[in-house]
CSV table of C-alpha atoms in Angstrom, one decimal:
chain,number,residue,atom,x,y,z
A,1,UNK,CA,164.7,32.3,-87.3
A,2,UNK,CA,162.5,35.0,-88.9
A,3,UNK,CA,159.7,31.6,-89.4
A,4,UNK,CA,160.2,31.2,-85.8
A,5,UNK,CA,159.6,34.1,-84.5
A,6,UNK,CA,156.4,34.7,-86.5
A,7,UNK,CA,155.0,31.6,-85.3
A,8,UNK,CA,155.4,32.8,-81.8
A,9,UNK,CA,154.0,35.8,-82.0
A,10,UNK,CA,150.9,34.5,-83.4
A,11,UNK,CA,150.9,32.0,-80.5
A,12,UNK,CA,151.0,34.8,-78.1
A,13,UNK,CA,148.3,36.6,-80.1
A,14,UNK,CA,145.7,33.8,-79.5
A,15,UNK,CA,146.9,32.8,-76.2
A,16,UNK,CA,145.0,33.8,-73.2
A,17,UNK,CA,146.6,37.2,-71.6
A,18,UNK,CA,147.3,38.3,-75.2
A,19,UNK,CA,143.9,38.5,-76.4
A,20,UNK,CA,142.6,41.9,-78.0
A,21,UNK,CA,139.6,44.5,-77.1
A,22,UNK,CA,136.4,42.0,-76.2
A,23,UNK,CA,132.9,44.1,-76.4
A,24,UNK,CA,130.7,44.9,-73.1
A,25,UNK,CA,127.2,43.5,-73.6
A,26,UNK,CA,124.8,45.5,-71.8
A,27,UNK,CA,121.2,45.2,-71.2
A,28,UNK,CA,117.9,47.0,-69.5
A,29,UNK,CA,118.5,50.7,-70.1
A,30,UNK,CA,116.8,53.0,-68.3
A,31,UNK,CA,117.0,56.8,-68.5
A,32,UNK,CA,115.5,59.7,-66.5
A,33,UNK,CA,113.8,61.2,-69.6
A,34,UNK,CA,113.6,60.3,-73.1
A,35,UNK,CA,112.0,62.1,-76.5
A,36,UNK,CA,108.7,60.4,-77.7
A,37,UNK,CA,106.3,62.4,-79.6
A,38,UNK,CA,107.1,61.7,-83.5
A,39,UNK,CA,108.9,58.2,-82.6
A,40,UNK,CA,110.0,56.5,-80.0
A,41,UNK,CA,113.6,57.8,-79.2
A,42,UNK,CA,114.9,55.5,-75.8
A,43,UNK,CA,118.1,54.9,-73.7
A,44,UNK,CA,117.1,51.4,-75.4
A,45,UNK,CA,118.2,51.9,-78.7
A,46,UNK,CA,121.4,52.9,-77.5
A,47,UNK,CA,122.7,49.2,-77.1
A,48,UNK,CA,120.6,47.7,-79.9
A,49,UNK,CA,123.4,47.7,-82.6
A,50,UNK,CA,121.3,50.0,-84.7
A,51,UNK,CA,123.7,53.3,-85.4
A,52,UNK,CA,121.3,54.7,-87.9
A,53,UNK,CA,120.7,58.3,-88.1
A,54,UNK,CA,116.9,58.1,-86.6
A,55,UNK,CA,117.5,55.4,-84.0
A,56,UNK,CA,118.7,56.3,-80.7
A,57,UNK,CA,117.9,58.2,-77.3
A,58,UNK,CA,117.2,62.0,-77.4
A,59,UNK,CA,116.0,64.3,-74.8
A,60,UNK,CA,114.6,67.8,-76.0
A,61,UNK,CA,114.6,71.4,-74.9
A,62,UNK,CA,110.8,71.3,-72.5
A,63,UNK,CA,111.0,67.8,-71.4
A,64,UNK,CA,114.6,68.6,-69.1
A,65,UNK,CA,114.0,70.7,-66.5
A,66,UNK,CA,116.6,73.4,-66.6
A,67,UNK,CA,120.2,73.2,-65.2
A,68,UNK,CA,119.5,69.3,-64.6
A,69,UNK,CA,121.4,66.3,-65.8
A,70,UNK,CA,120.0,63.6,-68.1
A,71,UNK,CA,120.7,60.4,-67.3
A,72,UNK,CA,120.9,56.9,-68.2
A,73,UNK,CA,122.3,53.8,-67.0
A,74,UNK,CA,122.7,50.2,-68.3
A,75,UNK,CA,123.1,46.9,-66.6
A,76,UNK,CA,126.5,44.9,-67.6
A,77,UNK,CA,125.5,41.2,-68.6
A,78,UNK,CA,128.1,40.0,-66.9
A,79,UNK,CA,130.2,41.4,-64.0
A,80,UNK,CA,132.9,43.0,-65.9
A,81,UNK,CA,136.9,42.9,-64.8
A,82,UNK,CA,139.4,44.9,-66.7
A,83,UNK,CA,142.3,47.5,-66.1
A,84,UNK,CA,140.7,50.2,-69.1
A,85,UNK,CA,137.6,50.1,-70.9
A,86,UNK,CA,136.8,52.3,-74.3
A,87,UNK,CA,133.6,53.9,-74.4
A,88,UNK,CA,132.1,55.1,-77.8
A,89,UNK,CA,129.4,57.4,-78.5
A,90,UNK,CA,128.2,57.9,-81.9
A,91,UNK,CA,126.2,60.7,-83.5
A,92,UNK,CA,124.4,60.0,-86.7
A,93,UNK,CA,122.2,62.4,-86.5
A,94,UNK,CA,123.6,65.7,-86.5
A,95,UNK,CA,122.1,68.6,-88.1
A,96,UNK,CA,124.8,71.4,-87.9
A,97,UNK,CA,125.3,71.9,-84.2
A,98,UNK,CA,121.5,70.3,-83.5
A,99,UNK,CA,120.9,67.0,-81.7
A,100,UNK,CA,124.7,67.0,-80.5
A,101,UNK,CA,126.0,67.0,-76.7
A,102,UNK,CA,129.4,67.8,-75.3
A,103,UNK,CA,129.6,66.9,-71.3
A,104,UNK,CA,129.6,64.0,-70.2
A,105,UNK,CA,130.6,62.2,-67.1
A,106,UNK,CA,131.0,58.4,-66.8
A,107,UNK,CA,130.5,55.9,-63.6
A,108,UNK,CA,130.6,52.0,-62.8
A,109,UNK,CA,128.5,50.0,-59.7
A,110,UNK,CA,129.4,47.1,-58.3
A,111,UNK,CA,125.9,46.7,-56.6
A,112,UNK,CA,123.3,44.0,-57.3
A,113,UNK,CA,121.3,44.8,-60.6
A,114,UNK,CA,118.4,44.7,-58.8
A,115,UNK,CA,119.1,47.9,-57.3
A,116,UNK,CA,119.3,50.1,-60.1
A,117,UNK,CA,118.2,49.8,-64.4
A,118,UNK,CA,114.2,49.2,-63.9
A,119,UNK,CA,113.9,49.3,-67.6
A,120,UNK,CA,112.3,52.1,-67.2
A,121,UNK,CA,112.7,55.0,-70.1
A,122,UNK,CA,111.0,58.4,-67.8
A,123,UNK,CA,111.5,58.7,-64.2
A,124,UNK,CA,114.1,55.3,-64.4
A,125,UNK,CA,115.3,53.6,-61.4
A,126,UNK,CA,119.4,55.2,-61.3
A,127,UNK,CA,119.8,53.9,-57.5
A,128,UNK,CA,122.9,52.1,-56.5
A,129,UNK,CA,126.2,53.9,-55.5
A,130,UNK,CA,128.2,54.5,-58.4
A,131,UNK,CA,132.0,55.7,-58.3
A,132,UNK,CA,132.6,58.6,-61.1
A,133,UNK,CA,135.3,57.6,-63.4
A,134,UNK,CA,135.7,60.7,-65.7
A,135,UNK,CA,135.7,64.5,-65.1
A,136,UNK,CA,133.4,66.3,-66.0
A,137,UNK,CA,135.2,68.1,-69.7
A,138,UNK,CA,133.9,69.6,-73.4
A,139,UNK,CA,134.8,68.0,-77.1
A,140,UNK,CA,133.2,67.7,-80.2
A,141,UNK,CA,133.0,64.7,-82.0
A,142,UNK,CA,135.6,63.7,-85.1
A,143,UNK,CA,134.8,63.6,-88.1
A,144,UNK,CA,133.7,60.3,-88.2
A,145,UNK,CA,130.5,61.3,-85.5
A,146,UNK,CA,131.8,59.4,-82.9
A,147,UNK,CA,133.3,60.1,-79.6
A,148,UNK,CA,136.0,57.7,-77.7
A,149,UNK,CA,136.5,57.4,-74.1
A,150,UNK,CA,139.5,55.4,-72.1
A,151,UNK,CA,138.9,55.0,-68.6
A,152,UNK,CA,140.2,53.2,-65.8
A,153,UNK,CA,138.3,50.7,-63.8
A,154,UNK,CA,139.9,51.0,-60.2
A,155,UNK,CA,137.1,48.3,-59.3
A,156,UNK,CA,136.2,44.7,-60.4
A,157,UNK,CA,133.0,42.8,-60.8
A,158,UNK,CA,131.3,45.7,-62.3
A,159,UNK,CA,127.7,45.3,-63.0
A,160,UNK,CA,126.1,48.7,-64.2
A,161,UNK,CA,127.6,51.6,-66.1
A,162,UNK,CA,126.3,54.9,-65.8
A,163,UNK,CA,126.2,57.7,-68.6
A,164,UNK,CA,125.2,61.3,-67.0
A,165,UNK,CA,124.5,63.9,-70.2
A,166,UNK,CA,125.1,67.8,-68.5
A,167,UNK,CA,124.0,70.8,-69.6
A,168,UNK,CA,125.7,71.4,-72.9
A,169,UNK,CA,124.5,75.6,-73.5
A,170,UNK,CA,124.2,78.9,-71.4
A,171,UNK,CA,121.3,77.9,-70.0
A,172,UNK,CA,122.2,74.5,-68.9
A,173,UNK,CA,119.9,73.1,-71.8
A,174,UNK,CA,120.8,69.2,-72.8
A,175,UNK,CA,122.3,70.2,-76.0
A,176,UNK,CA,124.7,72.9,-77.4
A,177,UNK,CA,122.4,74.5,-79.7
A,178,UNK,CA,121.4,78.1,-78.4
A,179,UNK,CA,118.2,77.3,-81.0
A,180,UNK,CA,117.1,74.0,-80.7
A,181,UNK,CA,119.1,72.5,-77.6
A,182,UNK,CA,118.4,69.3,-78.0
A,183,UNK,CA,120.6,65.7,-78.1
A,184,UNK,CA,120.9,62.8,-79.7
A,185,UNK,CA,123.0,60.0,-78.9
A,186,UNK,CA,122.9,57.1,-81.3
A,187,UNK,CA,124.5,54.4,-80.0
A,188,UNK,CA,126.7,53.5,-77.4
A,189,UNK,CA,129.3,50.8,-77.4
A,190,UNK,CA,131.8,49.9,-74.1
A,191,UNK,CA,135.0,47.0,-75.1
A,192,UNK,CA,137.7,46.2,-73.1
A,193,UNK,CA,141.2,47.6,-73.4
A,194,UNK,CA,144.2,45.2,-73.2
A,195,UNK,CA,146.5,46.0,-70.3
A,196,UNK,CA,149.5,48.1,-71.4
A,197,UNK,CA,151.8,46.3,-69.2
A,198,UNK,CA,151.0,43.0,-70.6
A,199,UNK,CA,151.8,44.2,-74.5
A,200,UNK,CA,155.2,45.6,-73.0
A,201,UNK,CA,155.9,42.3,-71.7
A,202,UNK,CA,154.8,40.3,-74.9
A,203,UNK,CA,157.6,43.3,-77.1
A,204,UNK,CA,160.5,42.4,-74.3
A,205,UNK,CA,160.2,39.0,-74.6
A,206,UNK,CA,160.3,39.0,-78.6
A,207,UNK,CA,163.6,41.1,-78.1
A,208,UNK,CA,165.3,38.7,-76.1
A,209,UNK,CA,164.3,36.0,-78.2
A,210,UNK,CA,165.8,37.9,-81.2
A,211,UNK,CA,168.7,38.6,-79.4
A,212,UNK,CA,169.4,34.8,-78.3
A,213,UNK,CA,168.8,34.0,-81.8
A,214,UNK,CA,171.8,36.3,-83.4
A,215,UNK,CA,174.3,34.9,-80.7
């Protein structure tokens, strides 16, 4: 019985419906402003599988006008279709409380791509009409540098996410630091989550098979 069993579950672990987080691929970021004086620092590198501590977008104290939000926003390669996704930030970068964020607020468009995500890494094309996903909250990241988001997709066919970085100080700057208020955000990484309801199913119907099997 117990040989039995095993081989079902790893049936239903490859089977479709039972499959585990799949990664987002996203393409042609584009950002309102972006850091480039010493290097290049880009919405781009966000999504280019680099999370290296000098790779990644940043936007500096001078170059964000006071009070406003920074944003970027990234195409989805393919229209995207699932109850949850997780959304991971990572900071490798961090210098005591310098280069680090802490409000952010999420969004999803079902428009046509052509709408929005010129490419562009200054003055980008953020059109479209995008439904907000997240409220706007404070955290820190772990330990680890990275922070994790789980949000709900109350829409299908999804083809651009949006990523708005708010004020993070007193003054509205884009980063916490009273000193040096700047950010930087290393990389960014969206997967699907599996639906909850479907791994509640798959532990029911392992019950009743154990229980059929003891009678």
């Amino acid at each position: 019985m117990r040989i039995q069993v095993m081989a079902l579950c790893a049936t239903l672990a490859v089977a479709p419906g039972f499959a585990s987080a799949l990664n987002v691929e996203l393409q042609n970021a584009t950002a309102t402003k972006s850091y480039s004086l010493d290097r290049v620092w880009n919405a781009s590198e966000m999504i280019d599988g680099d999370l290296g501590p000098e790779n990644g977008w940043a936007v500096v104290h001078g170059l964000s006008d006071e009070g406003v939000l920074q944003t970027s926003v990234f195409e989805t390669v393919r229209d995207l279709t699932a109850p949850q996704i997780r959304v991971t930030l990572h900071f490798s970068h961090l210098v005591d409380l310098r280069q680090l964020t802490n409000r952010f607020q999420w969004s999803v468009t079902t428009d046509d791509r052509s709408t929005f995500a010129n490419g562009e890494q200054n003055d980008g094309e953020m059109g479209g009409n995008w439904l907000v996903l997240d409220p706007i909250f404070g955290t820190e990241p772990a330990e680890s540098g990275s922070i994790a988001f789980t949000l709900s997709l109350p829409v299908g066919d999804i083809t651009g996410i949006r990523l708005d970085v708010l004020g993070g100080n007193v003054f509205n700057d884009p980063g916490i630091s009273p000193t040096n208020p700047n950010f930087v955000i290393n990389e960014l990484e969206v997967e699907t989550v599996p639906e909850p309801a479907t791994l509640g199913l798959l532990g029911l119907g392992l019950a009743g098979l154990l229980r059929r099997k003891r009678k």
